[in-house]
Short mmCIF file of C-alpha atoms and ligand atoms in Angstrom, two decimals:
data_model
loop_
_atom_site.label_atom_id
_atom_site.label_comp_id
_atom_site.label_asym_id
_atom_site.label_seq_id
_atom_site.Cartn_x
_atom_site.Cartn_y
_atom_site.Cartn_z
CA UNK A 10 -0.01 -24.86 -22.91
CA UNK A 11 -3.81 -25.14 -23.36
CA UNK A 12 -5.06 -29.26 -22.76
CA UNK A 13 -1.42 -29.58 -21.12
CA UNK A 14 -2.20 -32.20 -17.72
CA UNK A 15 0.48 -31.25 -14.93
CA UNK A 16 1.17 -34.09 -12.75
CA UNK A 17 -1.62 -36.34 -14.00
CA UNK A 18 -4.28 -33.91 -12.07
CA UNK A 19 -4.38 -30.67 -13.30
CA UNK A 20 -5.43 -29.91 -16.94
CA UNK A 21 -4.55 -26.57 -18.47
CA UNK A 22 -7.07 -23.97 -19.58
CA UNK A 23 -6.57 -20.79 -20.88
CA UNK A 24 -3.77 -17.99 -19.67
CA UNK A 25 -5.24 -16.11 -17.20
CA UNK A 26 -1.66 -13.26 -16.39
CA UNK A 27 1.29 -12.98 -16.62
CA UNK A 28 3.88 -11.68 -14.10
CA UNK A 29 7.19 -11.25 -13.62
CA UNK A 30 8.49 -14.96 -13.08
CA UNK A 31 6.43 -17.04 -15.19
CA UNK A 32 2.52 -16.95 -16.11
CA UNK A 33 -1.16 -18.10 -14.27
CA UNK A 34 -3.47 -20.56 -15.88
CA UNK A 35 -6.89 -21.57 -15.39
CA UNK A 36 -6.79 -25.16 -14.81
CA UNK A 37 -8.98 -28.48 -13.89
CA UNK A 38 -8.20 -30.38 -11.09
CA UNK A 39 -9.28 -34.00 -13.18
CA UNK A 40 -10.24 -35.79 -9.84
CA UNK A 41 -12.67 -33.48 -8.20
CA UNK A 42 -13.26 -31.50 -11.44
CA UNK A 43 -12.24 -27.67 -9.32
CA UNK A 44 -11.68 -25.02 -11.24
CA UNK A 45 -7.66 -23.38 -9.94
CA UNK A 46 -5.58 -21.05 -10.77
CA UNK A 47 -2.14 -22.10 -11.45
CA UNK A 48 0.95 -19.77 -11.31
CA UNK A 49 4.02 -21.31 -12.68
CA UNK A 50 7.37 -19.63 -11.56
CA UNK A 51 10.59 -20.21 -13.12
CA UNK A 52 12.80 -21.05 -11.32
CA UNK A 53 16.12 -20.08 -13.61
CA UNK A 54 14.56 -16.60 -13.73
CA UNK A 55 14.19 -16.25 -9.70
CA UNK A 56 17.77 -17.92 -9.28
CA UNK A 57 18.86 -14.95 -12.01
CA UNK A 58 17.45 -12.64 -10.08
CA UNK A 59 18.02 -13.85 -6.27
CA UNK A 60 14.53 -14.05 -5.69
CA UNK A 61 14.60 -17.52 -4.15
CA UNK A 62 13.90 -16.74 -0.49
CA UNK A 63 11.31 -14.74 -1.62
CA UNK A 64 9.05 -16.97 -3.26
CA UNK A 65 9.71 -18.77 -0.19
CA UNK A 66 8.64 -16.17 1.24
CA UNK A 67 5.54 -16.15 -0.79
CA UNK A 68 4.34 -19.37 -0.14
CA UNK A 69 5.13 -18.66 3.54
CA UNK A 70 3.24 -16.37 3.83
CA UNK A 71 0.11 -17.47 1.52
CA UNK A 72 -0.37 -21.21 3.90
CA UNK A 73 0.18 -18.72 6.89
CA UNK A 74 -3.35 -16.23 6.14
CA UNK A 75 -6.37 -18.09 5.26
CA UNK A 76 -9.38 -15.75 4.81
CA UNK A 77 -12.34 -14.97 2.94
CA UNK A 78 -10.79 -12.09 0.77
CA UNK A 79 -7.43 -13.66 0.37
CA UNK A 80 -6.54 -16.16 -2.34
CA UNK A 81 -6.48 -19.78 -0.98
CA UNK A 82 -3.09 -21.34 -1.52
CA UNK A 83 -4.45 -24.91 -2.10
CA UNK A 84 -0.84 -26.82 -2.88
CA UNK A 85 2.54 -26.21 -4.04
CA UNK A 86 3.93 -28.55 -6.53
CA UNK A 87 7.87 -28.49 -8.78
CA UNK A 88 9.79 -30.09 -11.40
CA UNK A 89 13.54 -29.47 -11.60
CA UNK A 90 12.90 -25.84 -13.73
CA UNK A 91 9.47 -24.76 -12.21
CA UNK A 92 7.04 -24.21 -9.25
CA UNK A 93 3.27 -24.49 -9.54
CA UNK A 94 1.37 -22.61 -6.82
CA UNK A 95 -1.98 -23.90 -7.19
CA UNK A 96 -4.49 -21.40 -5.99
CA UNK A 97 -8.14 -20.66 -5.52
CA UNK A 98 -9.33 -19.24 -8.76
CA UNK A 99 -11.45 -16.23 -8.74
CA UNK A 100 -13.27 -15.63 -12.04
CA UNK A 101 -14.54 -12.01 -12.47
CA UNK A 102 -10.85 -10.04 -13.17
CA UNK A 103 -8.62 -7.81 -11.73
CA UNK A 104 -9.34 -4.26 -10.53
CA UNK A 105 -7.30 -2.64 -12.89
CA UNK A 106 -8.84 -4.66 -15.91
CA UNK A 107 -11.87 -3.91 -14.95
CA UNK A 108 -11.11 0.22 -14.86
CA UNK A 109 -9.24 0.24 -17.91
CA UNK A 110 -12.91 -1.85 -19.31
CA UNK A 111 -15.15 0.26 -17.64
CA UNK A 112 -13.65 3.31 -15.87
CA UNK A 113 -14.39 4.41 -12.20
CA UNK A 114 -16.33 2.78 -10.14
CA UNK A 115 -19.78 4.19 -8.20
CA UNK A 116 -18.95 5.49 -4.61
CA UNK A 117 -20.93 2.51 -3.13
CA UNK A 118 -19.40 -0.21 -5.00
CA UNK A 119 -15.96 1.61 -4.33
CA UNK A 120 -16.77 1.79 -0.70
CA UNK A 121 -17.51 -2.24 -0.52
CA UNK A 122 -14.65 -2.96 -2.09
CA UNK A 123 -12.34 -0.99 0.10
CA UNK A 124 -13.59 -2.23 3.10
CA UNK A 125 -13.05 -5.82 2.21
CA UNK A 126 -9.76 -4.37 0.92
CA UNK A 127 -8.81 -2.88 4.31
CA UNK A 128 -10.57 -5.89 6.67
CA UNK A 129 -8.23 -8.71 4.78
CA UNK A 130 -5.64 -6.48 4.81
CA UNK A 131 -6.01 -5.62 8.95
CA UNK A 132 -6.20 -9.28 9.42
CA UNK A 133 -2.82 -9.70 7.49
CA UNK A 134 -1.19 -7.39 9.46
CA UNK A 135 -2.63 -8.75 12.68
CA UNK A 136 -0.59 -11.53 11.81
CA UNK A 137 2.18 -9.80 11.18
CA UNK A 138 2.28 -9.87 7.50
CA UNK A 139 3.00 -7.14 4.96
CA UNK A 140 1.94 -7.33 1.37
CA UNK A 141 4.14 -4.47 -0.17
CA UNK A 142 2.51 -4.70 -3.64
CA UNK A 143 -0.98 -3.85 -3.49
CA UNK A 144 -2.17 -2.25 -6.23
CA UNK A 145 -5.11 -2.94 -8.95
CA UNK A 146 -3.56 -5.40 -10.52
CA UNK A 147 -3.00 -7.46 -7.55
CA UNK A 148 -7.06 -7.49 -6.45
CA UNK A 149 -9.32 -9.77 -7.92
CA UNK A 150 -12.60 -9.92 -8.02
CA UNK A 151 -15.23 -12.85 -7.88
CA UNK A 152 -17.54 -13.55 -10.46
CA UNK A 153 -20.33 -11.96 -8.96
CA UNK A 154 -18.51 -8.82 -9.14
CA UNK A 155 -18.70 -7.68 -5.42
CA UNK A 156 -16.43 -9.78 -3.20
CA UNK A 157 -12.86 -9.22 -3.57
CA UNK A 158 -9.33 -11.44 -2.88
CA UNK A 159 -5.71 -10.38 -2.86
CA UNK A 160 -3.56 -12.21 -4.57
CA UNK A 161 0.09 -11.78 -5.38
CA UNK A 162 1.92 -12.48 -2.07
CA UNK A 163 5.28 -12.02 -4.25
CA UNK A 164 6.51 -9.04 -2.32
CA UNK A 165 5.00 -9.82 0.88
CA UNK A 166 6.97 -10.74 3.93
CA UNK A 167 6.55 -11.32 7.86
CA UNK A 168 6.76 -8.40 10.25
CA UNK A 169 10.36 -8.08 12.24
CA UNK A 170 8.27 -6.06 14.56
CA UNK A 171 10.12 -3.08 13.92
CA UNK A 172 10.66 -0.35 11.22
CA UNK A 173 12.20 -1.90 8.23
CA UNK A 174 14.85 -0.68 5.94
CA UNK A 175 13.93 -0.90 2.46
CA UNK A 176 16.48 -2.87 0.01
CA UNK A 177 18.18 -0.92 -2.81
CA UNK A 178 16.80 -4.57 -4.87
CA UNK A 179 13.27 -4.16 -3.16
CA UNK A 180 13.60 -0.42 -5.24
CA UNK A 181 14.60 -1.89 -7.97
CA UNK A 182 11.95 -4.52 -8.30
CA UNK A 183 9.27 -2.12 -7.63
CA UNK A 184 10.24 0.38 -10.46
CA UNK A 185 10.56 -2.84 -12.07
CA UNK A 186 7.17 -4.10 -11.91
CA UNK A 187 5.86 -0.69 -12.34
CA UNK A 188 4.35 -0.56 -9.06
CA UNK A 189 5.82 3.43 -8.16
CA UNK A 190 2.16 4.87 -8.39
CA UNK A 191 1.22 2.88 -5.36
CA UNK A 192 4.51 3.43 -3.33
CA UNK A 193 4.48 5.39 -0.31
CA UNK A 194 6.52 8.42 -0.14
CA UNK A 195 9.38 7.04 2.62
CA UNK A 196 9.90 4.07 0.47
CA UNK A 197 11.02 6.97 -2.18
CA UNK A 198 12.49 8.68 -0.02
CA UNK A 199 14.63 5.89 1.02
CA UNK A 200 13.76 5.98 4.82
CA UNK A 201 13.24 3.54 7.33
CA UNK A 202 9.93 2.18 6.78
CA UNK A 203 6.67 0.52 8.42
CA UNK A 204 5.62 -1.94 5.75
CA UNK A 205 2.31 -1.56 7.63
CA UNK A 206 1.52 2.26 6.73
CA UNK A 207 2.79 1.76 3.36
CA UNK A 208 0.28 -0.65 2.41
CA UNK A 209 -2.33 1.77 3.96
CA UNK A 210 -0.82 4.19 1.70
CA UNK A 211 -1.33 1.86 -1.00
CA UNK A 212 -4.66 1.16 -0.35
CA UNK A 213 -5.43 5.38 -0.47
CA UNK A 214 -4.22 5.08 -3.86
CA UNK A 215 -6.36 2.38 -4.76
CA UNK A 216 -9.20 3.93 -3.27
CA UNK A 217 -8.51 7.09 -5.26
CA UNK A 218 -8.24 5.51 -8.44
CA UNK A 219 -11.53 3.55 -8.11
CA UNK A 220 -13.74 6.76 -7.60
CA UNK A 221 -11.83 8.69 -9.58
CA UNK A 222 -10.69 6.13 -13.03
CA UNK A 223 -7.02 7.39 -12.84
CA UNK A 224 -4.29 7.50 -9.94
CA UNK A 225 -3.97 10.31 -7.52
CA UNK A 226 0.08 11.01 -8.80
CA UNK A 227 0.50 10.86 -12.45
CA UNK A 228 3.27 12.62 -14.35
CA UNK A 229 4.72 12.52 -17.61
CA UNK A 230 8.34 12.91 -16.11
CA UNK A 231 8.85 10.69 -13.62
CA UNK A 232 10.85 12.65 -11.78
CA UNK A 233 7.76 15.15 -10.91
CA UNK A 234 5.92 12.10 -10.75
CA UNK A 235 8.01 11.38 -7.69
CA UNK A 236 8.22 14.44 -6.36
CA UNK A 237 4.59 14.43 -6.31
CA UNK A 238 4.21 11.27 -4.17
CA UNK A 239 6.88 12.47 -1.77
CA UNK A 240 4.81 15.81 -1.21
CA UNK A 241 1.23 14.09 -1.54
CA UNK A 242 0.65 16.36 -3.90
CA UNK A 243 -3.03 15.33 -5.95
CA UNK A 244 -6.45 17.14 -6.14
CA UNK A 245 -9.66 15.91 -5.95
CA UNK A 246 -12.08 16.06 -8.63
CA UNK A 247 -15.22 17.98 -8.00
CA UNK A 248 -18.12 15.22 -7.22
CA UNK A 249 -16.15 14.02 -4.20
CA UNK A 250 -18.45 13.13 -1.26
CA UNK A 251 -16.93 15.41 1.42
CA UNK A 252 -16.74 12.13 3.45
CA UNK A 253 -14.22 10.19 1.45
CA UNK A 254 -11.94 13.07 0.10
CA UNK A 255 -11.38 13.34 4.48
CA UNK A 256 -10.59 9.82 4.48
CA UNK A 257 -8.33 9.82 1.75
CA UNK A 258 -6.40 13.01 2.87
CA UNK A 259 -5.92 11.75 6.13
CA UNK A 260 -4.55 8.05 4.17
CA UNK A 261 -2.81 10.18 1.82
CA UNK A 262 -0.28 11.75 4.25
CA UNK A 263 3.27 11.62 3.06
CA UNK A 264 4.41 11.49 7.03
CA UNK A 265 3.79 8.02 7.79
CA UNK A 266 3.83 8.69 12.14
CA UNK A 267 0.84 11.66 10.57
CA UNK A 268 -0.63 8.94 8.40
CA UNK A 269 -4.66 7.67 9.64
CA UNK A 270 -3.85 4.02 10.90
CA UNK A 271 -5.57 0.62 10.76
CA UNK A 272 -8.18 1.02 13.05
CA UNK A 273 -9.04 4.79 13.07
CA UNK A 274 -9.97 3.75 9.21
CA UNK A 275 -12.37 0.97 10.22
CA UNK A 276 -14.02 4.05 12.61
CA UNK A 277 -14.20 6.48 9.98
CA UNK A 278 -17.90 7.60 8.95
CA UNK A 279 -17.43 6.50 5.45
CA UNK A 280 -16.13 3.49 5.86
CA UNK A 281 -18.55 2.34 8.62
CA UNK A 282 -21.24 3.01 6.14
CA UNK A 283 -23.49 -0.08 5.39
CA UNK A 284 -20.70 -2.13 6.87
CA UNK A 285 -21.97 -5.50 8.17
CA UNK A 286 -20.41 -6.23 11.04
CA UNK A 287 -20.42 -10.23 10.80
CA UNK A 288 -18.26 -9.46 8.04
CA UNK A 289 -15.79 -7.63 9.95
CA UNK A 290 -12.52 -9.80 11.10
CA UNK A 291 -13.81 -12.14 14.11
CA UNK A 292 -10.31 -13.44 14.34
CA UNK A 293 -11.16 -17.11 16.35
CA UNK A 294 -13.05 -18.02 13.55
CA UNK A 295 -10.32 -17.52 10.82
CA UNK A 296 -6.95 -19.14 11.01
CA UNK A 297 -3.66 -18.62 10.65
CA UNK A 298 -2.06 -22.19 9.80
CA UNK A 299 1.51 -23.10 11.29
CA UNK A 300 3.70 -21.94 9.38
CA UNK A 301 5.63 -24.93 9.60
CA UNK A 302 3.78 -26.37 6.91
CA UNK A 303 5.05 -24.34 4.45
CA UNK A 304 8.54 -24.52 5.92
CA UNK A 305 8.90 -28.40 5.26
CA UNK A 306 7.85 -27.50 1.41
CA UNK A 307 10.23 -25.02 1.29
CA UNK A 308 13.28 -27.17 1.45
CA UNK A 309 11.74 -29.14 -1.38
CA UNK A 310 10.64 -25.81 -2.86
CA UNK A 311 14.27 -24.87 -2.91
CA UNK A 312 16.15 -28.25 -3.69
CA UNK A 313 16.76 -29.51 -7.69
CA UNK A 314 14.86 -32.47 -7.34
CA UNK A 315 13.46 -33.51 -10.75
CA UNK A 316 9.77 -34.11 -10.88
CA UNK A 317 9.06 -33.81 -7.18
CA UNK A 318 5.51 -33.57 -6.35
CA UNK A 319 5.17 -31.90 -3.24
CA UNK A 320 1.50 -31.94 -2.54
CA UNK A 321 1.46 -34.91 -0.27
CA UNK A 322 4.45 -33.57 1.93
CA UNK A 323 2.72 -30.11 2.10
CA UNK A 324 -1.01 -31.26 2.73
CA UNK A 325 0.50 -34.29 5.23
CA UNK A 326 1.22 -31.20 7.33
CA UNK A 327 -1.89 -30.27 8.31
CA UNK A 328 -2.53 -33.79 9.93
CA UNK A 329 -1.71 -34.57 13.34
CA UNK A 330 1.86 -35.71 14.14
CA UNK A 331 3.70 -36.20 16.79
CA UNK A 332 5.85 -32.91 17.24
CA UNK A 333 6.11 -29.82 20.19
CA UNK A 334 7.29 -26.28 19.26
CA UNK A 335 9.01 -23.56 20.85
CA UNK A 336 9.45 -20.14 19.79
CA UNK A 337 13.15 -18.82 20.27
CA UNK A 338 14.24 -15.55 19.91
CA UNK A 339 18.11 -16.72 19.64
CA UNK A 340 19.73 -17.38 16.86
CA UNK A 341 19.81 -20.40 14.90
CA UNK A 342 23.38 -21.32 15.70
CA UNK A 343 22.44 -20.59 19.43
CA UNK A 344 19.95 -23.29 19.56
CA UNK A 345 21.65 -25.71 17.51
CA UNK A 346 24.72 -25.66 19.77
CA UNK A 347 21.90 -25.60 22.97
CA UNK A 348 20.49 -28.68 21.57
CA UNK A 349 23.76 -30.31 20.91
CA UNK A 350 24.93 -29.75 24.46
CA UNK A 351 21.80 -30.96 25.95
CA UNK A 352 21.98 -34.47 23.66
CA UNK A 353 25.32 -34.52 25.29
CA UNK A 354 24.39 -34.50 29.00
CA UNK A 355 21.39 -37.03 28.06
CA UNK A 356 23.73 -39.40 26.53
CA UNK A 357 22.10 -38.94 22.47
CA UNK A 358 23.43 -39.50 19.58
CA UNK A 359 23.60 -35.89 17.57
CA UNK A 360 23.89 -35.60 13.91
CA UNK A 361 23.94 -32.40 12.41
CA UNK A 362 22.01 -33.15 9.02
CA UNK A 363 22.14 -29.03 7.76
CA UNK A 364 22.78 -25.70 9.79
CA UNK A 365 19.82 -26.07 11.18
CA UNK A 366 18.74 -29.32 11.43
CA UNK A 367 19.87 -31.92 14.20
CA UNK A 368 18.91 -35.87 14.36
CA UNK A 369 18.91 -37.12 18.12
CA UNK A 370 19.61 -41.33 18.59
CA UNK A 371 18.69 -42.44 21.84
CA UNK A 372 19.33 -45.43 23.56
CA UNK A 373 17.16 -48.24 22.35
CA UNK A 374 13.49 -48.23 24.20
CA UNK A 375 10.25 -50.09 23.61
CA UNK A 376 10.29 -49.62 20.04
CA UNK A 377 13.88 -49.67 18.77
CA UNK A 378 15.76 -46.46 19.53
CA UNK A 379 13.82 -42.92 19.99
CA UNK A 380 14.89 -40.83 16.88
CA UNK A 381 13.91 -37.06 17.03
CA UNK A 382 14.28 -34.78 14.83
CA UNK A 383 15.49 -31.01 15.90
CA UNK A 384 14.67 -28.54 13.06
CA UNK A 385 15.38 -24.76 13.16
CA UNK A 386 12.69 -22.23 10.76
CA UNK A 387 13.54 -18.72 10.98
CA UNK A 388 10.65 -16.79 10.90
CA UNK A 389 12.10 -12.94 11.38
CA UNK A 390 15.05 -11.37 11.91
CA UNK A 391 14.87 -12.12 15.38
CA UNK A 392 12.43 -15.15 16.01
CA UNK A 393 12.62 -18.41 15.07
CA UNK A 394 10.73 -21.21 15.42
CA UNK A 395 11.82 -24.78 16.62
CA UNK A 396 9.97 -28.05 16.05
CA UNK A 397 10.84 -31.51 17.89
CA UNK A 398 9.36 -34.04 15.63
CA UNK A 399 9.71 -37.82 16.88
CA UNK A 400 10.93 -40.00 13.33
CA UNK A 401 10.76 -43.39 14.81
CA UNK A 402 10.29 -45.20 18.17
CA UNK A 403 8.04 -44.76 20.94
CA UNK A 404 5.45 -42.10 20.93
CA UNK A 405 4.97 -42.54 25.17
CA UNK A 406 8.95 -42.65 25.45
CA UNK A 407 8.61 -39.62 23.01
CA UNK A 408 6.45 -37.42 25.50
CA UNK A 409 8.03 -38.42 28.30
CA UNK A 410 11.75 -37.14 26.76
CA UNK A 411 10.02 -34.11 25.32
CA UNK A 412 8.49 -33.38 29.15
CA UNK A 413 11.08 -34.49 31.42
CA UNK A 414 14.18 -33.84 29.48
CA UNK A 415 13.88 -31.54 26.85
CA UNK A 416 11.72 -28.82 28.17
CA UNK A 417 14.07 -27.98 30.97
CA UNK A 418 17.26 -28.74 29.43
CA UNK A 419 16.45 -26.08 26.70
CA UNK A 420 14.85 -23.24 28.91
CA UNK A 421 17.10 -20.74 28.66
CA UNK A 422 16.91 -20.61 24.53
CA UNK A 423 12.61 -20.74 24.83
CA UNK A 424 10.52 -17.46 24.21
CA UNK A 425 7.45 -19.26 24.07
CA UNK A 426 6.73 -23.28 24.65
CA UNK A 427 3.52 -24.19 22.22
CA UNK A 428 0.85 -24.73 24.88
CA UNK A 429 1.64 -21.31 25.57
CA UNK A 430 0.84 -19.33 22.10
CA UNK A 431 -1.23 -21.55 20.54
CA UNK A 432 -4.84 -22.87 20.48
CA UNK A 433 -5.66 -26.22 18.51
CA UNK A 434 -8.85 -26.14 16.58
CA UNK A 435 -10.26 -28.21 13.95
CA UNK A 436 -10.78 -26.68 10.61
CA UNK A 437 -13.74 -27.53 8.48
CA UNK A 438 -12.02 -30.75 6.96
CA UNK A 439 -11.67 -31.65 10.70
CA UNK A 440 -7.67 -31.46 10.67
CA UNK A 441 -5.97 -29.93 13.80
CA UNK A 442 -4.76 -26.81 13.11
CA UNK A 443 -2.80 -24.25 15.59
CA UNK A 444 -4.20 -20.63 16.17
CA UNK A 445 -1.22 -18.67 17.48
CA UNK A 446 -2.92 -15.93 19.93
CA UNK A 447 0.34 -14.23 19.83
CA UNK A 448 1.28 -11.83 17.11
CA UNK A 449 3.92 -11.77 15.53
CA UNK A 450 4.78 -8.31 15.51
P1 ATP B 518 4.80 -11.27 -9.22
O1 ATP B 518 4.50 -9.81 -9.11
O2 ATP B 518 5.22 -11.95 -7.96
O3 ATP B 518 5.65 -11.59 -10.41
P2 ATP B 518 2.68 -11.89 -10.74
O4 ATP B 518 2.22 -10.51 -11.00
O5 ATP B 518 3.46 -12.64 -11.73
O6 ATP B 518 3.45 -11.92 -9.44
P3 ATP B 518 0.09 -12.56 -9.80
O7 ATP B 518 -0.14 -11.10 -9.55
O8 ATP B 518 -0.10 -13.49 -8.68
O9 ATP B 518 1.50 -12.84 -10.41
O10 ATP B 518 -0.81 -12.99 -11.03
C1 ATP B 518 -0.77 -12.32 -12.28
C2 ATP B 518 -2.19 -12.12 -12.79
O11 ATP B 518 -2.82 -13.41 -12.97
C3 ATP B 518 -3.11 -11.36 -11.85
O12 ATP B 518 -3.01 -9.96 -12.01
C4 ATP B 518 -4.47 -11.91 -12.24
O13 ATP B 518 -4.97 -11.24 -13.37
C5 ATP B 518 -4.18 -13.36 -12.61
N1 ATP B 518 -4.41 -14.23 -11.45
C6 ATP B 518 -3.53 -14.51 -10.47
N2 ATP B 518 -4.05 -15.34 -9.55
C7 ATP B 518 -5.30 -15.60 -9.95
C8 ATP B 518 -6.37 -16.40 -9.41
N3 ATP B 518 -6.21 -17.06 -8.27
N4 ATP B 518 -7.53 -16.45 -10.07
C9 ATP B 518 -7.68 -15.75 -11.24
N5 ATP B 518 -6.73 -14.97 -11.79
C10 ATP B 518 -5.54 -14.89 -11.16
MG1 MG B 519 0.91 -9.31 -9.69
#
């Protein structure tokens, strides 16, 4: 693959992993000469193994949480058999590479690490988002060997805001992919679960193995292996500061309602130590984009087209067009046949293009006739999002339908009208982006 050029603007360099659904390259973008990461996916092997709403999922949820310690999703990109995530590249390793090279880490080092580890990781879950596959492998480091990003979104998903029960085929793929050191103990035992306090668990085992060189459950037979975990059964190496060996007991806790949580870690004496504070989560200076934008690449993510570059669809998001949201916490069919009704009464034409997307016609204004498209994204298992986006006509003729007709014909299906969660900023390159200030949990 090495000197391969992907859509006249990448140019391969060398392999940089390899993962369960295809492989990540170091690559050139040939225009501005940036170094990326690439990570192929094929698609035949995620069709094989019904993983196609969750690499949705995955690039979802990687345009939805942009910060410092979290891998950069710059663009998304497919032929007919593959998708190319094109990512930030970070250039000093992985965590566990770098153990397996050069065994534990000093307690200092350890602690910086796991407080970047926990403040990306608080600032995921503030927005609702689980990883579900932390582990060493899945935290790189940069070159300068001190400032960490997560990568590996793969498993992630978006909070339903309540206890979650944990797929037989989410089981599998984590025995799969090897990941049962870093599972917490309800996910083993097959109970309801908070994907929350499982990654905290996670993260206890991470921090473990990083002062330690080895993870806290380790058995030949698996079976003890997993009894272990389900009991919290480890023991702590003499050399411990008495500081973090509390902090990881109280992480370590096979009860997850017993279990420390987010922010009683981020008060605990060792991780507060030589903790800047500007580096702590200031939330209105981050983002979390739309997550429309990924939506619209999603459909293109999904469909067979041959050769379809989807950069310009996925960055064209991020510029300012002429659409309103709501947040809905009926279903999809619910505000289909709402809108339907509503284009009724209003005299507008209403095409049903998919399940969840409607075409309105109006009569014809100022501009030809006012064409607006109706387009359902389900977010969770009980919200979903819906965007109004004008295709042609009018944009005054536009407003004034969105104000004076839409908004109370639909008000009985509306959780949340856009003005009312969201906060527009401008983002360094000076595009408008939305801030939701609610969570989604
Ligand atoms: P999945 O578990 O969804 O199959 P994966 O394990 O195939 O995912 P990643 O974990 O995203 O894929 O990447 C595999 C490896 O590639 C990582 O462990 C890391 O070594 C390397 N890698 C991934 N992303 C980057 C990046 N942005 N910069 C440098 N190296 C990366
Ligand atoms: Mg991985």
């Amino acid at each position: 693959m090495e000197g391969k050029v992907l859509f006249s603007k990448y140019e391969l360099e060398k392999l940089l992993g390899e993962g369960n659904f295809g492989k990540v390259y170091k690559a050139k973008n040939l225009t501005t000469l940036e170094i990326v990461a690439i990570k192929m996916i094929n698609k035949d092997e995620v069709k094989k193994h019904g993983m196609i709403e969750q690499v949705k999922k995955e690039i979802q949820v990687m345009s939805h949480v942009k910060h410092p310690n979290i891998i950069e999703l710059k663009e998304v990109m497919a032929t007919k058999t593959k998708i190319y995530l094109v990512l930030e590249y970070v250039g000093g390793g992985d965590l566990y590479t770098k153990i397996v090279e050069n065994g534990k880490f000093d307690e200092n080092l350890a602690r910086k690490i796991f407080q970047q580890l926990i403040i990306a990781l608080d600032f995921c879950h503030y927005h609702g988002v689980c990883h579900r596959d932390l582990k060493l492998e899945n935290v790189l480091m940069d070159s300068n060997g001190e400032d960490l990003k997560i990568c590996d979104f793969g498993l992630a998903t978006f909070l339903g805001g309540h206890e979650q029960n944990y797929d037989f085929e989410d089981v599998l793929l984590y025995t799969a992919c090897g990941a049962i050191a870093y599972m917490a103990p309800e996910i083993i035992r097959g109970d309801r679960y908070d994907g929350k306090k499982c990654d905290i668990w996670s993260c206890g085992v991470i921090l473990y193995t990083l002062l330690v060189g080895y993870p806290p459950f380790q058995d030949e037979s698996r079976t003890r292996m997993l009894w272990k975990i389900r009991v919290g059964k480890f023991d702590f190496p003499l050399g411990f500061s008495k500081e973090v060996e509390d902090l990881i007991k109280k992480i370590l806790v096979p009860n997850p309602s017993e279990r420390i949580v987010m922010l009683d870690i981020m008060q605990h004496p060792w991780f507060t130590k030589g903790l800047n504070r500007s580096c702590e989560n200031d939330y209105s200076n981050l983002f979390c984009s739309s997550p429309i934008s990924s939506f619209n690449a999603f459909d293109f993510v999904s469909s067979m087209g041959s050769g379809l570059d989807l950069s310009g669809l996925f960055e064209s998001t991020h510029k300012r067009k002429l659409s309103s949201l709501f947040v809905s916490k009926c279903s999809t069919k619910e505000v289909v046949k709402k809108v339907e009704i509503m284009a009724k009464e209003l005299k507008y034409e209403a095409r049903k293009e998919k399940e969840s997307r409607v075409v309105l016609r109006g009569e014809v204004g100022r501009r030809g006739r006012l064409v607006v498209v109706v387009e359902v994204f389900r977010v969770s298992s009980e919200v979903n999002i819906i965007e109004f986006t004008k295709r042609v006509g009018d944009s005054i003729e536009y407003l004034k339908f969105m104000e004076e007709e839409v908004r109370p014909a639909m008000k009985d299906v509306v959780w949340k009208w856009q003005g009312e969660w969201s906060i527009v900023k401008k983002n360094s390159g000076g595009n408008v982006i939305s801030f939701p200030k609610w969570k989604w949990c």
